[in-house]
CSV table of C-alpha atoms in Angstrom, one decimal:
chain,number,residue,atom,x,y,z
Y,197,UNK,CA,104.2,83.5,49.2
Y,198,UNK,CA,106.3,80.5,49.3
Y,199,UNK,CA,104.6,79.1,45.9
Y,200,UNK,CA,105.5,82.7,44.1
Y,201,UNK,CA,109.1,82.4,45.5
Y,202,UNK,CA,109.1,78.6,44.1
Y,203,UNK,CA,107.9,79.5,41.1
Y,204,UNK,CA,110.6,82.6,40.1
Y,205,UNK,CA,113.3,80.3,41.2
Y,206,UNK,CA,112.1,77.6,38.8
Y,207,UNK,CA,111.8,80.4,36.5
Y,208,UNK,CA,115.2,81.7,36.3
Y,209,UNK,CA,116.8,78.1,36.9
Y,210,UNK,CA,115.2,77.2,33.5
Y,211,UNK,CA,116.5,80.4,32.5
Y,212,UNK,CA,120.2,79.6,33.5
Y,213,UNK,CA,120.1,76.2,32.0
Y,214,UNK,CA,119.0,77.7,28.3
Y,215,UNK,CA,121.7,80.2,28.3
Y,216,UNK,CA,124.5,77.7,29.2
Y,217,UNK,CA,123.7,75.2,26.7
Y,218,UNK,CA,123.0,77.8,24.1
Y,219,UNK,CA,125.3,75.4,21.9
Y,220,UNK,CA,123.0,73.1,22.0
Y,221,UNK,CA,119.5,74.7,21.5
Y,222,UNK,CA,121.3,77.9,20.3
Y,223,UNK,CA,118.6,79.9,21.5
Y,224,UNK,CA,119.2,84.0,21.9
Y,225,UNK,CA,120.9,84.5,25.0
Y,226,UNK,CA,119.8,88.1,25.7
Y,227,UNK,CA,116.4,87.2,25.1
Y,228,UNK,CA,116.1,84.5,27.5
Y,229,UNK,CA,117.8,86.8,30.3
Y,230,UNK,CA,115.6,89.5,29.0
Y,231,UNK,CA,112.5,87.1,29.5
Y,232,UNK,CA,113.5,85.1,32.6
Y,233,UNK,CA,114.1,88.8,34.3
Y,234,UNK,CA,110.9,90.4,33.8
Y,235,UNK,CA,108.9,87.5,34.2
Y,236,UNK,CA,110.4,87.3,38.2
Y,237,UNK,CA,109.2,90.8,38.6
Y,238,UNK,CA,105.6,89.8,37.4
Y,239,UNK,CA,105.5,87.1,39.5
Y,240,UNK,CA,106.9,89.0,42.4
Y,241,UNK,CA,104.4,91.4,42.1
Y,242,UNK,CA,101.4,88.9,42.9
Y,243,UNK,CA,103.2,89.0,46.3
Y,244,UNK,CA,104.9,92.2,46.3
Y,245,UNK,CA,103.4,93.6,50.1
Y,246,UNK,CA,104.5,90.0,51.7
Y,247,UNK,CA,108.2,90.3,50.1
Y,248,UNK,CA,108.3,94.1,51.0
Y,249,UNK,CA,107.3,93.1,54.5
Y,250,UNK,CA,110.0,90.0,54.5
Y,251,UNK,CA,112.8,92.2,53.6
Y,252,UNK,CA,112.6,94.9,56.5
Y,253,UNK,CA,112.1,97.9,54.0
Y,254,UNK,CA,111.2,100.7,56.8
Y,255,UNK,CA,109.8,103.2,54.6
Y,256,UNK,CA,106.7,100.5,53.7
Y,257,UNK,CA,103.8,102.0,54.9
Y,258,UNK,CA,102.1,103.1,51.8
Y,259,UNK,CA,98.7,100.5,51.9
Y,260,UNK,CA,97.3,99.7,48.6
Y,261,UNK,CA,100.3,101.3,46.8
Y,262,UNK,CA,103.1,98.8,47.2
Y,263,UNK,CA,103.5,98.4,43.4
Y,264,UNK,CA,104.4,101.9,43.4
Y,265,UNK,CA,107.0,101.8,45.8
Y,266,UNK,CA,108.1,98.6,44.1
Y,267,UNK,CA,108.5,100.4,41.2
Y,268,UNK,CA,110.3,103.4,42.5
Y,269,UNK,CA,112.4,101.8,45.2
Y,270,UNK,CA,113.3,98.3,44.7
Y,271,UNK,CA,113.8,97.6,41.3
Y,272,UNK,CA,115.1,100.9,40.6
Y,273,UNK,CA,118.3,100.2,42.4
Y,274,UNK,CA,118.9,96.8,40.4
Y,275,UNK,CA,118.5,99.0,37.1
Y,276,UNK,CA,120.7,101.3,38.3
Y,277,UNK,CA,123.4,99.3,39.4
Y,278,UNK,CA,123.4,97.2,35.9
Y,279,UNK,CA,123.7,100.7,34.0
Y,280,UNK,CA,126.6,101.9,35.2
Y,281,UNK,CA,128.3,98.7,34.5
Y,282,UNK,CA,127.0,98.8,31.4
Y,283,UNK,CA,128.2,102.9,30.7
Y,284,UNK,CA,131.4,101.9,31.7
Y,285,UNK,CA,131.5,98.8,29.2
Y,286,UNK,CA,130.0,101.4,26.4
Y,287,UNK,CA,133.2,103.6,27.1
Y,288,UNK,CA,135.9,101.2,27.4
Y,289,UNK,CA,134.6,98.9,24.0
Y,290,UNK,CA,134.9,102.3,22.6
Y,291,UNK,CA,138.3,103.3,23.2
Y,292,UNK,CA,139.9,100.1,21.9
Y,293,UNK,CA,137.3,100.2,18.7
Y,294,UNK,CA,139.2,103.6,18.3
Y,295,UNK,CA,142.7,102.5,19.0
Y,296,UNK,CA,142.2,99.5,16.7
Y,297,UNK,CA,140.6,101.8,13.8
Y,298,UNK,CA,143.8,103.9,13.5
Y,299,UNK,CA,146.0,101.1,13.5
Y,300,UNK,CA,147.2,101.3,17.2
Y,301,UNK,CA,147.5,97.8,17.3
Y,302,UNK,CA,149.0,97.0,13.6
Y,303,UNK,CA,152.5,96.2,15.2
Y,304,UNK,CA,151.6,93.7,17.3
Y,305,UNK,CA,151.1,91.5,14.2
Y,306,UNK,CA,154.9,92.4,13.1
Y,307,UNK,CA,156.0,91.9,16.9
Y,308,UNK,CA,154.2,88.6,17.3
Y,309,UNK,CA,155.4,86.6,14.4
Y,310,UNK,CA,158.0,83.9,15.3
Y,311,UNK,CA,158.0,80.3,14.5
Y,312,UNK,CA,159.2,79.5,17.8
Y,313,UNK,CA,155.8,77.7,19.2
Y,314,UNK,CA,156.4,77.8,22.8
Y,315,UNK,CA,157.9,81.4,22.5
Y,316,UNK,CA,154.9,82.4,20.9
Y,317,UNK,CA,152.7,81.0,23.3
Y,318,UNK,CA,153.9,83.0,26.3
Y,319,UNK,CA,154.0,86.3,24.2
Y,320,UNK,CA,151.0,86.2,23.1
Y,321,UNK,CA,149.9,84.8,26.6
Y,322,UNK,CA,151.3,87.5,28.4
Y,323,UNK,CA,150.2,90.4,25.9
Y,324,UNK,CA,146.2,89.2,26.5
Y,325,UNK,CA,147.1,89.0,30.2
Y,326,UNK,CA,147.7,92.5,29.9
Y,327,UNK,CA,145.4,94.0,27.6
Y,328,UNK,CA,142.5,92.0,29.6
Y,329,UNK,CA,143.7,93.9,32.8
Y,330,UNK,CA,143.0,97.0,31.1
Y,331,UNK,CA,139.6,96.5,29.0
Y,332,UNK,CA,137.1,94.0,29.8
Y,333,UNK,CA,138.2,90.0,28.8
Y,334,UNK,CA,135.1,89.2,25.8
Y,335,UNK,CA,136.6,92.5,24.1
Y,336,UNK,CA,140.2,91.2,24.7
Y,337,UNK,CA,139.9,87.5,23.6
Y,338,UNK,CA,137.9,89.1,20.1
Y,339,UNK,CA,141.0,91.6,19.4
Y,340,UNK,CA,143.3,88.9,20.1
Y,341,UNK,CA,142.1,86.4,18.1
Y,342,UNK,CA,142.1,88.4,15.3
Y,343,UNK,CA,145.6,89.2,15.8
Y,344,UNK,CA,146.4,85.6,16.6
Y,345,UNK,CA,144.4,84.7,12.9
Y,346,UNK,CA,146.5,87.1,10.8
Y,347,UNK,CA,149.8,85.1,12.1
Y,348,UNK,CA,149.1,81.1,12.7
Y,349,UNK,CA,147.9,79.1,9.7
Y,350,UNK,CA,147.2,75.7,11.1
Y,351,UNK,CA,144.1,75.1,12.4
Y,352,UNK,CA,144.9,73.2,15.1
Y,353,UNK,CA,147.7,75.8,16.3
Y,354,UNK,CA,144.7,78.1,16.2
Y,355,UNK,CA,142.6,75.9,18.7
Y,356,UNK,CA,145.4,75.9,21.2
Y,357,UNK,CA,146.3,79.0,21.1
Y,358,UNK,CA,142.8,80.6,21.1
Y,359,UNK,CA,142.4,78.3,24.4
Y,360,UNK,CA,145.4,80.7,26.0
Y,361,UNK,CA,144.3,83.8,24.7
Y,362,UNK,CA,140.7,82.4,26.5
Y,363,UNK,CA,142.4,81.4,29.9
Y,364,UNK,CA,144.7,84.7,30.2
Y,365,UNK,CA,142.0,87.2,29.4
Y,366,UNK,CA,139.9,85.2,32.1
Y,367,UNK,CA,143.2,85.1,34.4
Y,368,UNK,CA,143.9,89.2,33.0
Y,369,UNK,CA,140.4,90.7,34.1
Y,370,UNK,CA,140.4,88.3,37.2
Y,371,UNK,CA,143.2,91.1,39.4
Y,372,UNK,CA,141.8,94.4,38.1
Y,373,UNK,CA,138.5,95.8,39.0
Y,374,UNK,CA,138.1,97.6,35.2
Y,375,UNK,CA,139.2,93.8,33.9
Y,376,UNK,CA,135.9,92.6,33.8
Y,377,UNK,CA,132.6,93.0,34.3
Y,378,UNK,CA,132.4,90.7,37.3
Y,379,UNK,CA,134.9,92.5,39.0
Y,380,UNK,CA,133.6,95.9,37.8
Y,381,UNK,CA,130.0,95.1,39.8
Y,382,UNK,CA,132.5,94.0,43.0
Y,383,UNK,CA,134.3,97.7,42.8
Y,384,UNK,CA,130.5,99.6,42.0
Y,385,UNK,CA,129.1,98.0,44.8
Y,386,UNK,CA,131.5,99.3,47.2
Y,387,UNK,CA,133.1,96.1,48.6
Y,388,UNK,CA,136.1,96.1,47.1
Y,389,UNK,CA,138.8,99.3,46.4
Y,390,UNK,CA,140.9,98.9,43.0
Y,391,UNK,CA,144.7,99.0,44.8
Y,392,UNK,CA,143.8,96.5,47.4
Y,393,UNK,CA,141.9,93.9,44.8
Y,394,UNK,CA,144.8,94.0,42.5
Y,395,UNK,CA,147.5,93.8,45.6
Y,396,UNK,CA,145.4,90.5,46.8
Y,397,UNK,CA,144.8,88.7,43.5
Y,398,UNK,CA,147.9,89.4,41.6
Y,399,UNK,CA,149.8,86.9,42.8
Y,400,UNK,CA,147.4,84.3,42.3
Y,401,UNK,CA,146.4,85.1,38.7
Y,402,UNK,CA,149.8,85.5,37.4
Y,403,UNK,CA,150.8,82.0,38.7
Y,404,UNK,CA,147.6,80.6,37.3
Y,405,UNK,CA,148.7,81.6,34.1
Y,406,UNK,CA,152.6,80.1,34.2
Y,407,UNK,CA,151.5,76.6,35.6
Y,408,UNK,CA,148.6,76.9,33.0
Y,409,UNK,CA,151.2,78.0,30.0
Y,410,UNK,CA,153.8,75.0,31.0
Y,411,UNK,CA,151.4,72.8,31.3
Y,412,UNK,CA,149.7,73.8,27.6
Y,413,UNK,CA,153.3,74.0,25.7
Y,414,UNK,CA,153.1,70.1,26.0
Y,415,UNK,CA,150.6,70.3,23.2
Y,416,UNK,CA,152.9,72.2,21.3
Y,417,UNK,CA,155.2,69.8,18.9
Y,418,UNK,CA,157.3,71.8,15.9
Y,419,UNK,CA,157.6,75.6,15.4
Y,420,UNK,CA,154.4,77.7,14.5
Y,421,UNK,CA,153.2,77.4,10.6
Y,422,UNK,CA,153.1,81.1,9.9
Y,423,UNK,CA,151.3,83.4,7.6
Y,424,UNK,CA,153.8,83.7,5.0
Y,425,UNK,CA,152.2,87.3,4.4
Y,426,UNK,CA,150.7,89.9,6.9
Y,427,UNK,CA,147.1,90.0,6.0
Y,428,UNK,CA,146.0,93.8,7.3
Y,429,UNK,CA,144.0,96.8,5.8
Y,430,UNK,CA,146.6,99.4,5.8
Y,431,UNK,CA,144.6,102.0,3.4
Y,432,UNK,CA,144.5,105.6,3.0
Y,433,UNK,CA,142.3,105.9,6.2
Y,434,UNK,CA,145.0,105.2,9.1
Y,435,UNK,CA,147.6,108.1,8.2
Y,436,UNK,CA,149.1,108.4,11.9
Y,437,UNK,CA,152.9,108.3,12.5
Y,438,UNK,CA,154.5,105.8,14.6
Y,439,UNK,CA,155.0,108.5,17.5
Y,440,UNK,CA,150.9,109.4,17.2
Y,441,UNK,CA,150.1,105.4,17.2
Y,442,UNK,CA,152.0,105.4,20.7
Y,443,UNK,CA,150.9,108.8,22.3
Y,444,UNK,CA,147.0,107.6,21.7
Y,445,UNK,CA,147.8,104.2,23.1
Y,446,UNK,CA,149.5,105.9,26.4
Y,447,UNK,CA,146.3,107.8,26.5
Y,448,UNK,CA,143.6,105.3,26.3
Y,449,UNK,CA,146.0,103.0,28.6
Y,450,UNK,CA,146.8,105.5,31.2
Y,451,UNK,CA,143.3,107.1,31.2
Y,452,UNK,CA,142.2,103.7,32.1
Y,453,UNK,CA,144.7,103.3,34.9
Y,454,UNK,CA,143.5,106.9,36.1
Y,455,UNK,CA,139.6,105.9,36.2
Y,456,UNK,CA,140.0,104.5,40.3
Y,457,UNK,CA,141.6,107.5,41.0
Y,458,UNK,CA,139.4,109.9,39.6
Y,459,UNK,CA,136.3,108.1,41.4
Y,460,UNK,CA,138.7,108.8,44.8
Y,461,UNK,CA,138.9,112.4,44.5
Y,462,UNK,CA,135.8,113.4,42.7
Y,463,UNK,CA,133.6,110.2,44.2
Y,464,UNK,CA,131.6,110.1,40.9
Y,465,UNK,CA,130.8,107.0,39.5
Y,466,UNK,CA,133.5,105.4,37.5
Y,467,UNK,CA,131.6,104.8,34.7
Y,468,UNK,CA,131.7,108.8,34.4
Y,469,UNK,CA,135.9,108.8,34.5
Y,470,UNK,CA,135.4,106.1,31.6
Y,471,UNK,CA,133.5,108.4,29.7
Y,472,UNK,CA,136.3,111.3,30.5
Y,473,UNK,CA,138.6,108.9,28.8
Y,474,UNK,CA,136.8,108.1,26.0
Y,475,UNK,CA,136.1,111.9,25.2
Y,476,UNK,CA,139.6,113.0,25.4
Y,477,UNK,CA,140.4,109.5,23.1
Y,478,UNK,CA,138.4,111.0,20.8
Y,479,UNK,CA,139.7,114.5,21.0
Y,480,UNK,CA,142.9,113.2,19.8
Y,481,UNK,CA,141.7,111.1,17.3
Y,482,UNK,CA,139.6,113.8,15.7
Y,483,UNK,CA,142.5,116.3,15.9
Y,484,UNK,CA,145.4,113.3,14.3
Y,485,UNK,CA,142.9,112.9,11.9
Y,486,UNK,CA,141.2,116.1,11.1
Y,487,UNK,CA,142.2,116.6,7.6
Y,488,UNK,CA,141.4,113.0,6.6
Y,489,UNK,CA,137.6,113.6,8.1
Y,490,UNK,CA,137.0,115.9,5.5
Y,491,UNK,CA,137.7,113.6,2.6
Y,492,UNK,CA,134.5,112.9,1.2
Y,493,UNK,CA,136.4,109.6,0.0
Y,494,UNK,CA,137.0,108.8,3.2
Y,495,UNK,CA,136.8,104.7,3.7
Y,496,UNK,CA,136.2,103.2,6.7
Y,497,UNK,CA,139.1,100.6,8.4
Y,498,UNK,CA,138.5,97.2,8.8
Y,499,UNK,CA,136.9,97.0,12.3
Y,500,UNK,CA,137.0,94.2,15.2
Y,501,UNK,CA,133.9,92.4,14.0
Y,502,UNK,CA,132.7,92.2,17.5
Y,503,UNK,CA,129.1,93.3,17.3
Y,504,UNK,CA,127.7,89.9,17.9
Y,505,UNK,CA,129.2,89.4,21.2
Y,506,UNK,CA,129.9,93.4,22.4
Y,507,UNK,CA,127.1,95.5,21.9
Y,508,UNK,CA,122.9,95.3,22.0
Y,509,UNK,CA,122.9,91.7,22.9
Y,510,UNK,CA,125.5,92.0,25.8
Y,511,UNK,CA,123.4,95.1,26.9
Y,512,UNK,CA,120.2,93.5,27.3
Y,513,UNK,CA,121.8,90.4,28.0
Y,514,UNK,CA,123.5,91.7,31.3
Y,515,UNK,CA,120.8,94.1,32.1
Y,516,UNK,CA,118.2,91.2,32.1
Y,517,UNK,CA,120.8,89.0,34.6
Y,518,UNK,CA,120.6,92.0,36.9
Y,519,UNK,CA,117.2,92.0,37.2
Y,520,UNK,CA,116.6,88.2,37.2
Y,521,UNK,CA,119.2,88.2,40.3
Y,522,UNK,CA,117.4,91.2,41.8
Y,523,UNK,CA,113.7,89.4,41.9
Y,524,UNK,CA,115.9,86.3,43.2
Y,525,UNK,CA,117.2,88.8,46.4
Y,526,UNK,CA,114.2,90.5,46.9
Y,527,UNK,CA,111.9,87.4,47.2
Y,528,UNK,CA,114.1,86.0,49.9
Y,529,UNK,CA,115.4,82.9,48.5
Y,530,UNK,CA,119.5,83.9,48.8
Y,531,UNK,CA,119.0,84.8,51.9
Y,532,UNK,CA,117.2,81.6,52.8
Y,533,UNK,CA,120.6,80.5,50.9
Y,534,UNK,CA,123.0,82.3,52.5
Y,535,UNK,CA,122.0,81.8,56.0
Y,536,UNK,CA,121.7,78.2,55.8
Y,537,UNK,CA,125.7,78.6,54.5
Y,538,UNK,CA,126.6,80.7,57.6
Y,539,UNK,CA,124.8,77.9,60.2
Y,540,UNK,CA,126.6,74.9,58.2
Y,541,UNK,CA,129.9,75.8,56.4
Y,542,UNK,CA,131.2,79.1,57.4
Y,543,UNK,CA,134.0,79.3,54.9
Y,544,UNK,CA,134.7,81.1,52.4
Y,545,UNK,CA,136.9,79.0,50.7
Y,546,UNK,CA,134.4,76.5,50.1
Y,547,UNK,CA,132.1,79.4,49.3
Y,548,UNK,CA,134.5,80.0,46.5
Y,549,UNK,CA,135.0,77.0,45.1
Y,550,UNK,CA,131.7,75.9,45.0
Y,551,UNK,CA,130.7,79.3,43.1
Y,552,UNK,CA,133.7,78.6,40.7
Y,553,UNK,CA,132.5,74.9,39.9
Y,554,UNK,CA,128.4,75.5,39.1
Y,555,UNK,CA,130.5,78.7,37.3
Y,556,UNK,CA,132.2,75.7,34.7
Y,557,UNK,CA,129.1,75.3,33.1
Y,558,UNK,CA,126.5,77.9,33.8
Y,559,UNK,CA,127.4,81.3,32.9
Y,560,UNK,CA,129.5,83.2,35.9
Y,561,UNK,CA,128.2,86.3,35.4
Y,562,UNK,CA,124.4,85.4,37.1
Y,563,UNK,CA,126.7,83.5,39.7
Y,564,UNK,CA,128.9,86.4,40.5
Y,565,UNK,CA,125.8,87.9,40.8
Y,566,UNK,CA,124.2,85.8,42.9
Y,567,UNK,CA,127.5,86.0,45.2
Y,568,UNK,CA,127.3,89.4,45.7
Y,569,UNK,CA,123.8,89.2,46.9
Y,570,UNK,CA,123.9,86.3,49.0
Y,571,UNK,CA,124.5,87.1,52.4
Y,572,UNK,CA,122.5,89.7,54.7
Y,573,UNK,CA,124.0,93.3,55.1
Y,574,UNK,CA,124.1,92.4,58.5
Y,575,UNK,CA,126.4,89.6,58.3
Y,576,UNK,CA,128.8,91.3,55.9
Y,577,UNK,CA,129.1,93.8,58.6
Y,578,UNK,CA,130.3,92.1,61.2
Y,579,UNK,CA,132.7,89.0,59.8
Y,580,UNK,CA,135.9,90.3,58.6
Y,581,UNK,CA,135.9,88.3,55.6
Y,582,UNK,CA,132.9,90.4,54.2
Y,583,UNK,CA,133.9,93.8,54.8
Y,584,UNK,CA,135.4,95.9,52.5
Y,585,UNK,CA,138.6,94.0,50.4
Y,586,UNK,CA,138.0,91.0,52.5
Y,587,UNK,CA,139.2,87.7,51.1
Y,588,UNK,CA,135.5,86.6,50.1
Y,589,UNK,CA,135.1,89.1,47.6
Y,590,UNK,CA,138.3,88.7,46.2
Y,591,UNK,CA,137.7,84.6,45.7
Y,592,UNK,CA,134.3,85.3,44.2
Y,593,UNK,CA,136.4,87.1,41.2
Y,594,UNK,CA,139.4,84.4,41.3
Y,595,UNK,CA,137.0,81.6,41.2
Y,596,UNK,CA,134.5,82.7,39.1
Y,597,UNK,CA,137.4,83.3,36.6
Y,598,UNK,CA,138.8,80.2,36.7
Y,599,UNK,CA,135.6,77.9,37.5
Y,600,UNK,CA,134.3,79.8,34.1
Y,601,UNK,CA,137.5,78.8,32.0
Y,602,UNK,CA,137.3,74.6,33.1
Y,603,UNK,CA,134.2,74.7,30.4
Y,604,UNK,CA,133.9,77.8,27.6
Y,605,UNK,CA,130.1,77.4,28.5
Y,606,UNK,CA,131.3,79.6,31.7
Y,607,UNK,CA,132.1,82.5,29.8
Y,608,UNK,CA,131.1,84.9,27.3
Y,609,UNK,CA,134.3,84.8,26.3
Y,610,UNK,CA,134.2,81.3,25.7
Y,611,UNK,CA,131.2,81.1,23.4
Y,612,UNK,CA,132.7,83.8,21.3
Y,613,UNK,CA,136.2,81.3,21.5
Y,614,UNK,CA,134.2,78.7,19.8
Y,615,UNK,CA,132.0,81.0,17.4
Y,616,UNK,CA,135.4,82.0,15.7
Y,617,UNK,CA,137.6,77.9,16.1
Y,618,UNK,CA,134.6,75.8,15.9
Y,619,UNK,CA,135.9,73.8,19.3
Y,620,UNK,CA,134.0,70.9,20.7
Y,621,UNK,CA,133.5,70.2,23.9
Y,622,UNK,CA,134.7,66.8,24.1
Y,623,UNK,CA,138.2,68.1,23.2
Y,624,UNK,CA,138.6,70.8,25.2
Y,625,UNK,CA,137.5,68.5,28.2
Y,626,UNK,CA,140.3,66.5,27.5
Y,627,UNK,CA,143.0,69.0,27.0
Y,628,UNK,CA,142.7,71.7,28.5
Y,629,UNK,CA,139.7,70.8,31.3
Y,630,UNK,CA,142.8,69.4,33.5
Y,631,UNK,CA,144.6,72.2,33.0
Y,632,UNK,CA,142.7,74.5,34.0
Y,633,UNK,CA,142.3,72.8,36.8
Y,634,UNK,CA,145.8,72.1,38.5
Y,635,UNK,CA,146.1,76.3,37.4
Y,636,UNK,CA,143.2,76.5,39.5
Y,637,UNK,CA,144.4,74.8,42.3
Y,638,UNK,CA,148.2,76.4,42.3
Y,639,UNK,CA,146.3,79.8,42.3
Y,640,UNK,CA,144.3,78.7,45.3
Y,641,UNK,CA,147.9,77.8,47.3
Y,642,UNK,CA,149.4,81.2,46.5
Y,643,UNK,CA,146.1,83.0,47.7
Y,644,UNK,CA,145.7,81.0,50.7
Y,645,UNK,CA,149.5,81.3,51.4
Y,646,UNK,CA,149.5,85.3,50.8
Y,647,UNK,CA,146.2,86.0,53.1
Y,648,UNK,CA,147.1,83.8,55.9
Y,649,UNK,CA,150.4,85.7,56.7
């Protein structure tokens, strides 16, 4: 049993490593989560009684049919847990694709323009940090930089600035649990409540992001070489007024906002208040633009070319993590892990920091993961600091945010960051590694200083 437990660690390990240098080997992300995950399960299998028997399941008494009950009980919750993050991502990634097609977000592009570099920088700055609260941060730092494209010419304006929209979407989904999908798994598994996560990390995001912004204006020399025309599809297909543009934004926006309290009273899953959203988004939509359906002539609006980063591949890709993570649980190894932690650290902080470090340059999701899962139910019960909203949980986000921003190979964010700029690594470790960093640390004095009173 030991052997198979060596052997699905090694497995996903490898795993890990191929997905976070993916610039290197640029091999398919999704299929090596995909690959890594199933291939746990099979090896967990050879051993499947053992494991069943290690993990205290009390309903295993079914001799000769513990692949059965593998099958229908202990995989089944991993599956089940991964699909309502991903529903909920389906729904959200929808709305703004519908916002964006009727040209919700057109006047951001008139509001944004200003040659004013460090002006610019904290607008723009501030907008993803708000946006990202709102919808997850790989959709946000896609819209953004396409907004960000249609304004700044120079290239190297570009780089910088697609470094903040990178940081503030990571810093943006960080204090909300619909932000991200990190935070999103925190809030589904019960161990954190959506008023309470944003009261504790606010703070420490928002000042992550000032001491990150003045420390990046020092990069900024000159005013902002802009776009000396707006370059926009503005055909026949987008025929709302002004006032309709708005309305559907306060729709989508407050619909969103409304999601944690519809779970409250109706204690449905949220990914089902996502999809309430989403239907009455498109309500609206159909009903603005009922008369323009019709048109057989009808052309389609430019879209957010996201498809490469928000769709199948993140699917599979996430869906595969979950179940990698799962075998990892199941055969015993985190909590090997996470006990050994409890006998010889004991603090969360460190916890935190550590997960936010091996988070700068292998993916955080996995990690987040992998933080979730690692202690025993028993031990989250009785230490304050795992019980529901307790300061653990709320580091794991913080950290993992921030650990995945002093690298982009942290982040799907970041890899879609240097799909679109072209940024090596090498530079970004000089300029904005450091950074990150002292934003880090600032953030970390403001959380300690706010949960110790």
């Amino acid at each position: 049993m030991l052997l198979t437990t060596i052997i699905i660690v090694v497995i996903l390990l490898t795993g890990f490593l191929l997905m976070s240098t993916v610039q290197i080997n640029h091999v398919n992300r999704a299929a090596v989560a995909m690959f890594c995950g199933v291939s746990a399960w099979v090896v967990y299998m050879v051993h499947g009684a053992d494991f069943l028997n290690l993990m205290g399941y009390p309903d295993y008494h079914l001799i000769g049919q513990e692949k059965q009950f593998i099958a229908d009980n202990v995989i089944v919750k991993y599956i089940n847990e991964a699909c309502q993050v991903i529903l909920f991502l389906i729904a959200t990634n929808t709305i703004l694709e519908i916002m964006n097609n009727n040209g919700v977000f057109d006047s951001l592009v008139k509001w944004l323009r200003t040659r004013n570099s460090r002006k610019f920088l904290w607008a723009l700055s501030l907008l993803t940090f708000v946006i990202s609260a709102n919808v997850d941060n790989l959709t946000t730092v896609v819209l953004m930089m396409s907004i960000m494209g249609q304004i700044v010419v120079s290239h190297r304006q570009k780089v910088i600035y697609s470094c903040v929209i990178f940081v503030s979407a990571l810093l943006g989904g960080s204090f909300t649990v619909i932000g991200d999908m990190t935070s999103l798994m925190l809030w589904v598994r019960g161990v954190v409540t959506p008023s309470a996560f944003a009261a504790g990390l606010f703070l420490p995001a928002i000042t992550s992001l000032c001491v990150f912004n003045l420390l990046v204006s020092k990069l900024l020399v000159g005013q902002v070489e802009v776009s000396s025309f707006i370059n926009r599809y503005d055909g026949d297909d987008s025929m709302l007024s002004p006032f309709q543009k708005i309305f559907l934004l306060f729709i989508g926006l407050a619909g969103l906002w409304s999601i944690p309290t519809f779970h409250n009273v109706t204690k449905l899953p949220p990914f089902l208040g996502a999809l309430t959203v989403l239907a009455l988004v498109w309500v609206i939509e159909g009903i603005y633009n009922f008369r323009q359906n019709r048109n057989m002539l009808f052309i389609q609006r430019k879209r957010i070319r996201n498809t490469e980063f928000i769709g199948m591949r993140l699917i599979l890709y996430f869906l595969g993590i979950s179940l990698a993570v799962g075998a990892l649980v199941e055969c015993g190894a985190l909590k090997f892990v996470g006990d050994l932690l409890q006998t010889h650290v004991h603090n969360v902080y460190v916890y935190g920091a550590f997960i936010g470090f091996i988070s700068s340059f292998i993916d955080n999701l996995p990690f987040v993961m992998v933080g979730l899962n690692l202690f025993a139910e028993e031990t989250v019960g009785a230490a304050p600091e795992f019980a529901q909203n307790g300061i653990y949980w709320q580091l794991l986000a913080y950290c993992s945010a921030l650990g995945g921003a002093l690298l982009y190979v942290g982040t799907l964010a970041g890899h879609a960051v240097v799909e679109v700029e072209r940024i090596r690594l090498p530079w970004y470790f000089r300029h904005i590694f450091w950074r990150v960093l002292v934003a880090w640390a600032a953030g970390m004095v403001v959380f300690y200083l706010t949960h110790s009173i």
